[in-house]
mmCIF file of C-alpha atoms in Angstrom:
data_model
loop_
_atom_site.group_PDB
_atom_site.id
_atom_site.type_symbol
_atom_site.label_atom_id
_atom_site.label_comp_id
_atom_site.label_asym_id
_atom_site.label_seq_id
_atom_site.Cartn_x
_atom_site.Cartn_y
_atom_site.Cartn_z
ATOM 1 C CA MET A 1 3.892 28.329 -9.407
ATOM 2 C CA LEU A 2 5.957 28.527 -12.574
ATOM 3 C CA ILE A 3 9.210 26.723 -12.809
ATOM 4 C CA GLU A 4 11.116 26.572 -16.190
ATOM 5 C CA THR A 5 13.746 24.130 -17.008
ATOM 6 C CA GLU A 6 15.606 23.519 -20.302
ATOM 7 C CA ARG A 7 12.660 21.478 -21.745
ATOM 8 C CA LEU A 8 9.847 21.811 -19.262
ATOM 9 C CA LEU A 9 7.357 24.039 -17.495
ATOM 10 C CA ILE A 10 5.882 23.222 -14.197
ATOM 11 C CA THR A 11 2.727 25.189 -13.567
ATOM 12 C CA LYS A 12 -0.724 25.109 -12.016
ATOM 13 C CA PHE A 13 -3.474 22.912 -13.274
ATOM 14 C CA THR A 14 -6.373 24.344 -15.223
ATOM 15 C CA MET A 15 -9.668 22.687 -15.929
ATOM 16 C CA ASP A 16 -8.997 22.367 -19.537
ATOM 17 C CA MET A 17 -6.230 19.937 -18.875
ATOM 18 C CA ALA A 18 -8.617 17.275 -17.641
ATOM 19 C CA PRO A 19 -8.714 15.075 -20.910
ATOM 20 C CA THR A 20 -5.017 14.878 -21.076
ATOM 21 C CA VAL A 21 -4.668 14.098 -17.254
ATOM 22 C CA GLN A 22 -7.245 11.356 -17.714
ATOM 23 C CA GLU A 23 -5.339 9.903 -20.731
ATOM 24 C CA ASN A 24 -2.075 10.040 -18.825
ATOM 25 C CA SER A 25 -3.571 8.419 -15.827
ATOM 26 C CA VAL A 26 -4.608 5.109 -17.555
ATOM 27 C CA ASP A 27 -1.221 3.983 -18.780
ATOM 28 C CA GLU A 28 0.054 0.650 -17.596
ATOM 29 C CA ASP A 29 2.894 2.058 -15.311
ATOM 30 C CA ASN A 30 0.406 4.348 -13.481
ATOM 31 C CA LYS A 31 -2.018 1.365 -12.998
ATOM 32 C CA LYS A 32 0.828 -0.717 -11.732
ATOM 33 C CA PHE A 33 2.514 1.726 -9.406
ATOM 34 C CA VAL A 34 -0.162 4.381 -8.317
ATOM 35 C CA PRO A 35 -3.502 2.888 -8.947
ATOM 36 C CA ASP A 36 -5.153 5.503 -6.722
ATOM 37 C CA GLU A 37 -4.228 8.065 -9.360
ATOM 38 C CA VAL A 38 -6.040 6.351 -12.283
ATOM 39 C CA TRP A 39 -9.287 7.964 -13.582
ATOM 40 C CA GLU A 40 -11.519 6.136 -16.049
ATOM 41 C CA SER A 41 -13.338 9.307 -16.991
ATOM 42 C CA VAL A 42 -12.744 12.988 -17.664
ATOM 43 C CA GLU A 43 -15.579 13.677 -15.225
ATOM 44 C CA GLU A 44 -13.522 11.994 -12.478
ATOM 45 C CA VAL A 45 -10.638 14.019 -13.342
ATOM 46 C CA LYS A 46 -12.500 17.272 -13.219
ATOM 47 C CA GLU A 47 -13.675 16.584 -9.685
ATOM 48 C CA THR A 48 -9.999 15.841 -8.734
ATOM 49 C CA LEU A 49 -8.589 18.923 -10.573
ATOM 50 C CA ALA A 50 -11.189 21.084 -8.787
ATOM 51 C CA PHE A 51 -9.970 19.867 -5.530
ATOM 52 C CA LEU A 52 -6.306 20.128 -6.525
ATOM 53 C CA ILE A 53 -6.683 23.676 -7.808
ATOM 54 C CA SER A 54 -8.311 24.601 -4.459
ATOM 55 C CA GLN A 55 -5.154 23.544 -2.598
ATOM 56 C CA TYR A 56 -2.907 26.103 -4.333
ATOM 57 C CA GLY A 57 -1.804 28.737 -1.822
ATOM 58 C CA SER A 58 -1.973 26.371 1.151
ATOM 59 C CA PHE A 59 0.498 23.876 2.438
ATOM 60 C CA GLU A 60 -2.045 21.696 4.258
ATOM 61 C CA GLY A 61 -2.979 19.262 1.571
ATOM 62 C CA PRO A 62 -1.452 17.946 -1.694
ATOM 63 C CA LEU A 63 0.314 20.381 -4.152
ATOM 64 C CA VAL A 64 0.177 18.748 -7.618
ATOM 65 C CA TYR A 65 1.489 20.597 -10.668
ATOM 66 C CA PRO A 66 1.334 19.565 -14.341
ATOM 67 C CA ILE A 67 4.606 19.042 -16.275
ATOM 68 C CA ILE A 68 4.387 20.560 -19.839
ATOM 69 C CA VAL A 69 7.053 20.088 -22.640
ATOM 70 C CA LYS A 70 7.881 23.562 -23.711
ATOM 71 C CA GLU A 71 8.446 22.646 -27.252
ATOM 72 C CA THR A 72 5.095 20.849 -27.889
ATOM 73 C CA LYS A 73 3.049 22.408 -25.084
ATOM 74 C CA GLU A 74 2.031 18.739 -24.282
ATOM 75 C CA ASN A 75 1.035 17.879 -20.661
ATOM 76 C CA ILE A 76 3.088 14.768 -19.877
ATOM 77 C CA GLY A 77 2.577 14.180 -16.243
ATOM 78 C CA TYR A 78 2.853 15.877 -12.867
ATOM 79 C CA VAL A 79 4.985 16.445 -9.826
ATOM 80 C CA GLN A 80 3.648 16.924 -6.469
ATOM 81 C CA LEU A 81 4.393 17.570 -2.719
ATOM 82 C CA VAL A 82 2.015 15.594 -0.403
ATOM 83 C CA PRO A 83 1.664 15.286 3.372
ATOM 84 C CA MET A 84 2.414 12.053 4.880
ATOM 85 C CA ASP A 85 0.755 10.517 7.945
ATOM 86 C CA ASP A 86 3.677 11.621 10.262
ATOM 87 C CA GLY A 87 3.512 15.301 9.308
ATOM 88 C CA LYS A 88 6.451 15.017 6.907
ATOM 89 C CA ARG A 89 6.168 15.736 3.089
ATOM 90 C CA GLU A 90 6.660 13.417 0.238
ATOM 91 C CA VAL A 91 7.498 14.099 -3.444
ATOM 92 C CA GLY A 92 5.621 12.251 -6.147
ATOM 93 C CA TYR A 93 5.796 12.305 -9.944
ATOM 94 C CA HIS A 94 4.393 10.549 -12.947
ATOM 95 C CA ILE A 95 5.394 10.825 -16.604
ATOM 96 C CA ALA A 96 3.091 9.278 -19.157
ATOM 97 C CA GLN A 97 4.539 6.014 -20.282
ATOM 98 C CA ARG A 98 4.966 7.248 -23.834
ATOM 99 C CA HIS A 99 7.240 10.001 -22.592
ATOM 100 C CA THR A 100 9.435 8.014 -20.172
ATOM 101 C CA GLY A 101 13.023 7.279 -20.672
ATOM 102 C CA LYS A 102 13.875 10.769 -21.742
ATOM 103 C CA GLY A 103 14.953 12.162 -18.456
ATOM 104 C CA TYR A 104 11.766 14.342 -17.907
ATOM 105 C CA ALA A 105 10.923 13.087 -14.378
ATOM 106 C CA THR A 106 14.561 13.743 -13.156
ATOM 107 C CA GLU A 107 14.508 17.166 -14.821
ATOM 108 C CA ALA A 108 11.233 18.131 -13.098
ATOM 109 C CA VAL A 109 11.985 16.721 -9.792
ATOM 110 C CA LYS A 110 15.353 18.462 -9.522
ATOM 111 C CA ALA A 111 13.919 21.874 -10.459
ATOM 112 C CA PHE A 112 10.716 21.282 -8.288
ATOM 113 C CA LEU A 113 12.315 20.202 -4.988
ATOM 114 C CA PRO A 114 14.408 23.437 -3.968
ATOM 115 C CA VAL A 115 11.463 25.624 -4.979
ATOM 116 C CA ILE A 116 8.670 23.739 -3.147
ATOM 117 C CA ALA A 117 10.938 23.164 -0.152
ATOM 118 C CA ASN A 118 11.731 26.956 0.063
ATOM 119 C CA GLN A 119 7.959 27.770 -0.343
ATOM 120 C CA ALA A 120 6.827 25.180 2.242
ATOM 121 C CA ASN A 121 9.819 25.950 4.639
ATOM 122 C CA LEU A 122 10.983 22.406 4.497
ATOM 123 C CA THR A 123 14.439 21.063 5.253
ATOM 124 C CA GLU A 124 13.779 17.657 3.847
ATOM 125 C CA VAL A 125 11.350 15.833 1.453
ATOM 126 C CA TYR A 126 10.746 12.047 1.405
ATOM 127 C CA GLY A 127 10.312 9.994 -1.770
ATOM 128 C CA ILE A 128 8.802 6.429 -1.384
ATOM 129 C CA CYS A 129 8.223 4.006 -4.172
ATOM 130 C CA LEU A 130 7.931 0.302 -4.758
ATOM 131 C CA ALA A 131 11.177 -1.468 -4.662
ATOM 132 C CA GLU A 132 10.238 -2.870 -8.173
ATOM 133 C CA ASN A 133 9.882 0.421 -9.610
ATOM 134 C CA LYS A 134 13.443 0.657 -10.763
ATOM 135 C CA ALA A 135 12.883 3.862 -12.917
ATOM 136 C CA SER A 136 11.425 5.842 -9.838
ATOM 137 C CA CYS A 137 14.328 4.559 -7.740
ATOM 138 C CA ALA A 138 16.740 5.836 -10.344
ATOM 139 C CA VAL A 139 15.130 9.225 -10.524
ATOM 140 C CA MET A 140 15.441 9.718 -6.759
ATOM 141 C CA LYS A 141 19.068 8.730 -6.799
ATOM 142 C CA LYS A 142 19.792 11.187 -9.788
ATOM 143 C CA CYS A 143 17.956 13.845 -7.829
ATOM 144 C CA GLY A 144 20.210 13.559 -4.632
ATOM 145 C CA PHE A 145 17.967 11.420 -2.417
ATOM 146 C CA THR A 146 19.573 9.194 0.218
ATOM 147 C CA ASN A 147 18.114 5.842 0.841
ATOM 148 C CA VAL A 148 16.893 5.430 4.557
ATOM 149 C CA TYR A 149 14.903 2.217 4.231
ATOM 150 C CA LYS A 150 14.210 -0.763 2.032
ATOM 151 C CA GLY A 151 11.790 -3.505 3.141
ATOM 152 C CA MET A 152 8.189 -4.249 3.807
ATOM 153 C CA GLY A 153 5.829 -1.244 4.385
ATOM 154 C CA ARG A 154 2.400 0.194 3.598
ATOM 155 C CA TYR A 155 2.135 1.325 0.134
ATOM 156 C CA GLN A 156 -1.366 2.208 -1.492
ATOM 157 C CA GLY A 157 -2.949 0.523 1.293
ATOM 158 C CA ASN A 158 -1.126 -2.804 0.934
ATOM 159 C CA ASP A 159 2.005 -4.317 2.454
ATOM 160 C CA ARG A 160 4.735 -4.162 -0.221
ATOM 161 C CA GLU A 161 8.401 -3.991 -0.534
ATOM 162 C CA ILE A 162 9.268 -0.331 -0.566
ATOM 163 C CA VAL A 163 12.170 2.013 -0.852
ATOM 164 C CA LYS A 164 12.191 5.122 1.323
ATOM 165 C CA ASN A 165 14.521 7.961 0.427
ATOM 166 C CA VAL A 166 14.942 11.515 1.823
ATOM 167 C CA TRP A 167 16.295 14.610 0.085
ATOM 168 C CA LYS A 168 17.747 17.417 2.153
ATOM 169 C CA VAL A 169 17.937 21.119 1.405
ATOM 170 C CA GLY A 170 21.521 22.058 0.438
ATOM 171 C CA LYS A 171 22.772 18.507 -0.192
#
């Protein structure tokens, strides 16, 4: 995988990215909105990266790709396509808190969706976030998602108010 936008590269993880992935994972936004993607040690990240790297080339499990700023070569987060319980697929993304508010998530998701949907032979991809995560809701809207549900639902193993959106190929 190599997707290039005006400012970003979306590529495959390598093990040498572990320290930055760990650092990005412990910011307050990540702890609040995706606590299962917080790693307290680089060793934990290395285990996770080994698994994620093993998934490349298959569409059975999660496909997670780092987002790199072309100008600085810095890993600022990730974009992912993950299986849902009902067999559908969901997009996910995280931009390290110190890099938010610059449009990176929108740029990455807009570039990622058509490529990954084509590779995985998908006609639609879901996006689910906490209703209180206004930034994530805004990203999905800017990327062409349509809201299909807002209300109580399971999120990170708990009943929370969520927003469920869908993106369709060609819309």
